mmCIF file of C-alpha atoms and ligand atoms in Angstrom:
data_model
loop_
_atom_site.group_PDB
_atom_site.id
_atom_site.type_symbol
_atom_site.label_atom_id
_atom_site.label_comp_id
_atom_site.label_asym_id
_atom_site.label_seq_id
_atom_site.Cartn_x
_atom_site.Cartn_y
_atom_site.Cartn_z
ATOM 1 C CA UNK O 1 0.000 0.000 0.000
ATOM 2 C CA UNK O 2 1.184 3.509 -0.851
ATOM 3 C CA UNK O 3 1.251 6.124 1.909
ATOM 4 C CA UNK O 4 2.577 9.683 2.033
ATOM 5 C CA UNK O 5 4.438 11.167 4.999
ATOM 6 C CA UNK O 6 6.261 14.482 5.525
ATOM 7 C CA UNK O 7 9.894 14.476 4.361
ATOM 8 C CA UNK O 8 12.425 15.234 7.122
ATOM 9 C CA UNK O 9 16.133 16.172 7.112
ATOM 10 C CA UNK O 10 16.877 12.465 7.688
ATOM 11 C CA UNK O 11 15.550 11.814 4.173
ATOM 12 C CA UNK O 12 18.020 14.190 2.491
ATOM 13 C CA UNK O 13 20.638 11.548 1.478
ATOM 14 C CA UNK O 14 17.909 9.468 -0.151
ATOM 15 C CA UNK O 15 16.340 12.508 -1.851
ATOM 16 C CA UNK O 16 19.750 13.513 -3.211
ATOM 17 C CA UNK O 17 20.375 10.019 -4.536
ATOM 18 C CA UNK O 18 16.968 9.967 -6.292
ATOM 19 C CA UNK O 19 17.584 13.454 -7.644
ATOM 20 C CA UNK O 20 20.770 12.223 -9.358
ATOM 21 C CA UNK O 21 19.012 9.313 -11.030
ATOM 22 C CA UNK O 22 19.176 10.039 -14.808
ATOM 23 C CA UNK O 23 15.439 9.968 -15.650
ATOM 24 C CA UNK O 24 14.557 12.100 -12.617
ATOM 25 C CA UNK O 25 17.395 14.508 -13.441
ATOM 26 C CA UNK O 26 16.235 14.699 -17.070
ATOM 27 C CA UNK O 27 12.714 15.577 -15.930
ATOM 28 C CA UNK O 28 14.062 18.561 -14.008
ATOM 29 C CA UNK O 29 17.366 19.474 -15.698
ATOM 30 C CA UNK O 30 17.793 23.047 -14.493
ATOM 31 C CA UNK O 31 16.464 22.893 -10.946
ATOM 32 C CA UNK O 32 18.831 22.704 -8.012
ATOM 33 C CA UNK O 33 16.655 21.375 -5.228
ATOM 34 C CA UNK O 34 18.974 22.408 -2.342
ATOM 35 C CA UNK O 35 17.183 20.039 -0.005
ATOM 36 C CA UNK O 36 17.832 21.732 3.359
ATOM 37 C CA UNK O 37 16.415 24.953 1.974
ATOM 38 C CA UNK O 38 13.559 23.156 0.205
ATOM 39 C CA UNK O 39 12.446 21.368 3.374
ATOM 40 C CA UNK O 40 12.485 24.662 5.282
ATOM 41 C CA UNK O 41 10.618 26.775 2.715
ATOM 42 C CA UNK O 42 7.164 27.972 3.743
ATOM 43 C CA UNK O 43 4.440 27.087 1.260
ATOM 44 C CA UNK O 44 6.057 23.808 0.180
ATOM 45 C CA UNK O 45 4.679 20.493 1.453
ATOM 46 C CA UNK O 46 7.391 17.886 0.893
ATOM 47 C CA UNK O 47 6.212 14.291 1.090
ATOM 48 C CA UNK O 48 7.952 10.937 0.873
ATOM 49 C CA UNK O 49 5.901 8.133 -0.659
ATOM 50 C CA UNK O 50 6.288 4.731 0.928
ATOM 51 C CA UNK O 51 5.319 1.361 -0.479
ATOM 52 C CA UNK O 52 4.516 -0.862 2.503
ATOM 53 C CA UNK O 53 6.868 1.279 4.595
ATOM 54 C CA UNK O 54 9.707 1.442 2.017
ATOM 55 C CA UNK O 55 10.453 4.946 0.691
ATOM 56 C CA UNK O 56 10.087 4.893 -3.105
ATOM 57 C CA UNK O 57 9.395 8.432 -4.247
ATOM 58 C CA UNK O 58 8.745 12.062 -3.588
ATOM 59 C CA UNK O 59 5.880 14.502 -3.976
ATOM 60 C CA UNK O 60 5.996 18.234 -3.494
ATOM 61 C CA UNK O 61 2.833 20.305 -3.154
ATOM 62 C CA UNK O 62 3.364 24.025 -3.700
ATOM 63 C CA UNK O 63 0.961 26.622 -2.330
ATOM 64 C CA UNK O 64 0.889 29.366 -4.954
ATOM 65 C CA UNK O 65 0.027 31.968 -2.328
ATOM 66 C CA UNK O 66 2.497 31.028 0.433
ATOM 67 C CA UNK O 67 5.463 29.721 -1.580
ATOM 68 C CA UNK O 68 8.408 31.972 -0.694
ATOM 69 C CA UNK O 69 10.393 30.893 -3.770
ATOM 70 C CA UNK O 70 7.684 32.448 -6.006
ATOM 71 C CA UNK O 71 8.462 29.818 -8.645
ATOM 72 C CA UNK O 72 4.989 30.263 -10.113
ATOM 73 C CA UNK O 73 5.083 34.068 -9.981
ATOM 74 C CA UNK O 74 2.701 36.237 -7.985
ATOM 75 C CA UNK O 75 0.214 34.822 -5.470
ATOM 76 C CA UNK O 76 -2.609 32.842 -7.073
ATOM 77 C CA UNK O 77 -5.328 32.012 -4.518
ATOM 78 C CA UNK O 78 -7.052 28.676 -5.030
ATOM 79 C CA UNK O 79 -4.112 27.085 -6.860
ATOM 80 C CA UNK O 80 -1.686 24.368 -5.722
ATOM 81 C CA UNK O 81 0.998 22.711 -7.851
ATOM 82 C CA UNK O 82 2.349 19.140 -7.642
ATOM 83 C CA UNK O 83 5.720 17.686 -8.576
ATOM 84 C CA UNK O 84 6.353 13.933 -8.395
ATOM 85 C CA UNK O 85 8.907 11.282 -9.031
ATOM 86 C CA UNK O 86 9.546 7.669 -8.181
ATOM 87 C CA UNK O 87 13.202 7.346 -7.237
ATOM 88 C CA UNK O 88 13.328 3.561 -7.348
ATOM 89 C CA UNK O 89 13.641 2.673 -11.050
ATOM 90 C CA UNK O 90 12.365 -0.883 -10.789
ATOM 91 C CA UNK O 91 9.145 0.354 -9.195
ATOM 92 C CA UNK O 92 7.982 2.523 -12.095
ATOM 93 C CA UNK O 93 5.177 1.454 -14.395
ATOM 94 C CA UNK O 94 3.347 -0.539 -11.730
ATOM 95 C CA UNK O 95 0.643 1.923 -10.753
ATOM 96 C CA UNK O 96 2.481 3.426 -7.792
ATOM 97 C CA UNK O 97 2.774 6.857 -9.456
ATOM 98 C CA UNK O 98 -0.977 6.888 -10.026
ATOM 99 C CA UNK O 99 -1.603 5.888 -6.387
ATOM 100 C CA UNK O 100 0.773 8.631 -5.188
ATOM 101 C CA UNK O 101 -0.936 11.257 -7.335
ATOM 102 C CA UNK O 102 -4.423 10.168 -6.276
ATOM 103 C CA UNK O 103 -3.420 10.607 -2.618
ATOM 104 C CA UNK O 104 -1.782 13.977 -3.338
ATOM 105 C CA UNK O 105 -4.740 15.243 -5.363
ATOM 106 C CA UNK O 106 -7.219 14.244 -2.636
ATOM 107 C CA UNK O 107 -4.966 15.969 -0.097
ATOM 108 C CA UNK O 108 -4.981 19.164 -2.185
ATOM 109 C CA UNK O 109 -8.756 19.238 -2.601
ATOM 110 C CA UNK O 110 -9.359 18.612 1.134
ATOM 111 C CA UNK O 111 -9.084 22.395 1.365
ATOM 112 C CA UNK O 112 -12.369 23.722 -0.051
ATOM 113 C CA UNK O 113 -10.626 26.941 -1.140
ATOM 114 C CA UNK O 114 -8.514 25.009 -3.654
ATOM 115 C CA UNK O 115 -10.079 24.840 -7.115
ATOM 116 C CA UNK O 116 -7.136 23.981 -9.408
ATOM 117 C CA UNK O 117 -3.969 21.866 -9.316
ATOM 118 C CA UNK O 118 -1.164 22.677 -11.752
ATOM 119 C CA UNK O 119 1.732 20.552 -12.990
ATOM 120 C CA UNK O 120 4.650 21.632 -15.194
ATOM 121 C CA UNK O 121 6.439 18.791 -17.002
ATOM 122 C CA UNK O 122 9.058 19.969 -19.477
ATOM 123 C CA UNK O 123 7.615 19.835 -22.992
ATOM 124 C CA UNK O 124 9.895 16.942 -24.003
ATOM 125 C CA UNK O 125 8.805 14.683 -21.105
ATOM 126 C CA UNK O 126 6.139 12.887 -23.142
ATOM 127 C CA UNK O 127 5.929 9.988 -20.672
ATOM 128 C CA UNK O 128 5.100 12.273 -17.755
ATOM 129 C CA UNK O 129 2.592 14.226 -19.859
ATOM 130 C CA UNK O 130 0.804 10.972 -20.757
ATOM 131 C CA UNK O 131 0.875 9.993 -17.090
ATOM 132 C CA UNK O 132 -0.716 13.284 -15.986
ATOM 133 C CA UNK O 133 -3.343 13.194 -18.749
ATOM 134 C CA UNK O 134 -4.374 9.695 -17.648
ATOM 135 C CA UNK O 135 -5.108 11.296 -14.279
ATOM 136 C CA UNK O 136 -7.401 13.929 -15.829
ATOM 137 C CA UNK O 137 -4.994 16.852 -16.249
ATOM 138 C CA UNK O 138 -5.541 18.942 -19.385
ATOM 139 C CA UNK O 139 -3.133 21.252 -21.227
ATOM 140 C CA UNK O 140 -3.272 24.879 -20.129
ATOM 141 C CA UNK O 141 -0.291 26.645 -21.707
ATOM 142 C CA UNK O 142 3.370 26.415 -22.590
ATOM 143 C CA UNK O 143 5.378 28.434 -20.126
ATOM 144 C CA UNK O 144 9.063 29.231 -19.656
ATOM 145 C CA UNK O 145 10.398 28.587 -16.135
ATOM 146 C CA UNK O 146 14.020 29.714 -16.048
ATOM 147 C CA UNK O 147 15.767 27.596 -18.705
ATOM 148 C CA UNK O 148 12.923 25.074 -18.902
ATOM 149 C CA UNK O 149 10.066 25.187 -21.395
ATOM 150 C CA UNK O 150 7.155 23.504 -19.647
ATOM 151 C CA UNK O 151 3.754 22.191 -20.718
ATOM 152 C CA UNK O 152 1.595 23.449 -17.873
ATOM 153 C CA UNK O 153 -1.462 21.266 -17.294
ATOM 154 C CA UNK O 154 -4.317 21.709 -14.841
ATOM 155 C CA UNK O 155 -6.823 19.578 -12.968
ATOM 156 C CA UNK O 156 -9.851 21.474 -11.706
ATOM 157 C CA UNK O 157 -11.933 20.334 -8.757
ATOM 158 C CA UNK O 158 -14.885 19.972 -11.113
ATOM 159 C CA UNK O 159 -13.045 17.586 -13.461
ATOM 160 C CA UNK O 160 -11.624 15.644 -10.489
ATOM 161 C CA UNK O 161 -15.110 15.197 -9.037
ATOM 162 C CA UNK O 162 -16.298 13.676 -12.303
ATOM 163 C CA UNK O 163 -14.004 10.711 -11.622
ATOM 164 C CA UNK O 164 -11.261 8.931 -13.556
ATOM 165 C CA UNK O 165 -10.859 8.944 -17.324
ATOM 166 C CA UNK O 166 -12.689 6.092 -19.026
HETATM 167 C C1 COA D 1 6.079 9.890 -14.049
HETATM 168 C C2 COA D 1 6.057 8.800 -12.957
HETATM 169 C C3 COA D 1 5.866 9.450 -11.595
HETATM 170 C C4 COA D 1 4.856 7.871 -13.266
HETATM 171 O O1 COA D 1 4.768 6.887 -12.235
HETATM 172 P P1 COA D 1 4.551 5.348 -12.608
HETATM 173 O O2 COA D 1 4.398 4.575 -11.364
HETATM 174 O O3 COA D 1 5.653 4.962 -13.526
HETATM 175 O O4 COA D 1 3.174 5.412 -13.419
HETATM 176 P P2 COA D 1 1.932 4.401 -13.230
HETATM 177 O O5 COA D 1 2.432 3.004 -13.401
HETATM 178 O O6 COA D 1 1.225 4.715 -11.959
HETATM 179 O O7 COA D 1 1.028 4.789 -14.475
HETATM 180 C C5 COA D 1 -0.166 5.565 -14.340
HETATM 181 C C6 COA D 1 -0.744 5.799 -15.706
HETATM 182 O O8 COA D 1 0.147 6.592 -16.496
HETATM 183 C C7 COA D 1 0.498 5.890 -17.686
HETATM 184 N N1 COA D 1 1.944 5.989 -17.861
HETATM 185 C C8 COA D 1 2.877 5.976 -16.894
HETATM 186 N N2 COA D 1 4.105 6.032 -17.416
HETATM 187 C C9 COA D 1 3.927 6.051 -18.759
HETATM 188 C C10 COA D 1 4.800 6.073 -19.856
HETATM 189 N N3 COA D 1 6.134 6.065 -19.694
HETATM 190 N N4 COA D 1 4.286 6.087 -21.102
HETATM 191 C C11 COA D 1 2.957 6.073 -21.290
HETATM 192 N N5 COA D 1 2.062 6.037 -20.270
HETATM 193 C C12 COA D 1 2.546 6.017 -19.037
HETATM 194 C C13 COA D 1 0.185 4.429 -17.422
HETATM 195 O O9 COA D 1 -0.171 3.769 -18.615
HETATM 196 C C14 COA D 1 -0.963 4.496 -16.453
HETATM 197 O O10 COA D 1 -2.206 4.624 -17.094
HETATM 198 P P3 COA D 1 -3.538 3.982 -16.432
HETATM 199 O O11 COA D 1 -3.322 3.920 -14.931
HETATM 200 O O12 COA D 1 -4.590 4.936 -16.816
HETATM 201 O O13 COA D 1 -3.633 2.638 -17.046
HETATM 202 C C15 COA D 1 7.363 7.954 -12.941
HETATM 203 O O14 COA D 1 7.474 7.238 -14.136
HETATM 204 C C16 COA D 1 8.620 8.787 -12.737
HETATM 205 O O15 COA D 1 9.023 9.001 -11.609
HETATM 206 N N6 COA D 1 9.234 9.259 -13.837
HETATM 207 C C17 COA D 1 10.484 10.058 -13.761
HETATM 208 C C18 COA D 1 10.291 11.431 -13.159
HETATM 209 C C19 COA D 1 9.291 12.284 -13.887
HETATM 210 O O16 COA D 1 9.287 12.381 -15.112
HETATM 211 N N7 COA D 1 8.429 12.963 -13.100
HETATM 212 C C20 COA D 1 7.482 13.927 -13.610
HETATM 213 C C21 COA D 1 8.121 15.270 -13.567
HETATM 214 S S1 COA D 1 7.048 16.526 -14.198
#
């Protein structure tokens, strides 16, 4: 069973190792996560995903109002953003990413003020874009974040409430 728990400084060596894994690095080529800083930044919820108690991946939920890094620009009430990866290569493609996202999405929409979740895969990450679309995300716009050209997608509360894609 997949569960999510808050990431702590004790997780930093593992997070750094996952971050260096080639596919994860390719999905985020120009971001330096600086984990101590990341874990201490207000407006970021950093979560480790565990499979039956074994850490396998990471999810970050960004509050677009409170995020001090202002990655997404000015405050946007009602919006959260999600980033995800599975660090353990052999555990991809088995439904764990979907389970992680379903937990994260439900967590986001627990707050009735949240109406939209954003994600920002780089435009060349076709696998991740397919993954997000299977979860109901739809294309919003192409947007430049630093050196990265990203295909921003959104999932609204309304679409989420309609249930999974057929
Ligand atoms: C993207 C990632 C989190 C997906 O997790 P996963 O466990 O491999 O995906 P799942 O097995 O849960 O697949 C969920 C759905 O997405 C689809 N999907 C997943 N990976 C896919 C791929 N490479 N190509 C096509 N479809 C894919 C599956 O077919 C599945 O569809 P369904 O559940 O509707 O049948 C994982 O592959 C990963 O960590 N990739 C590297 C990092 C990354 O790119 N992160 C995104 C950054 S924006």
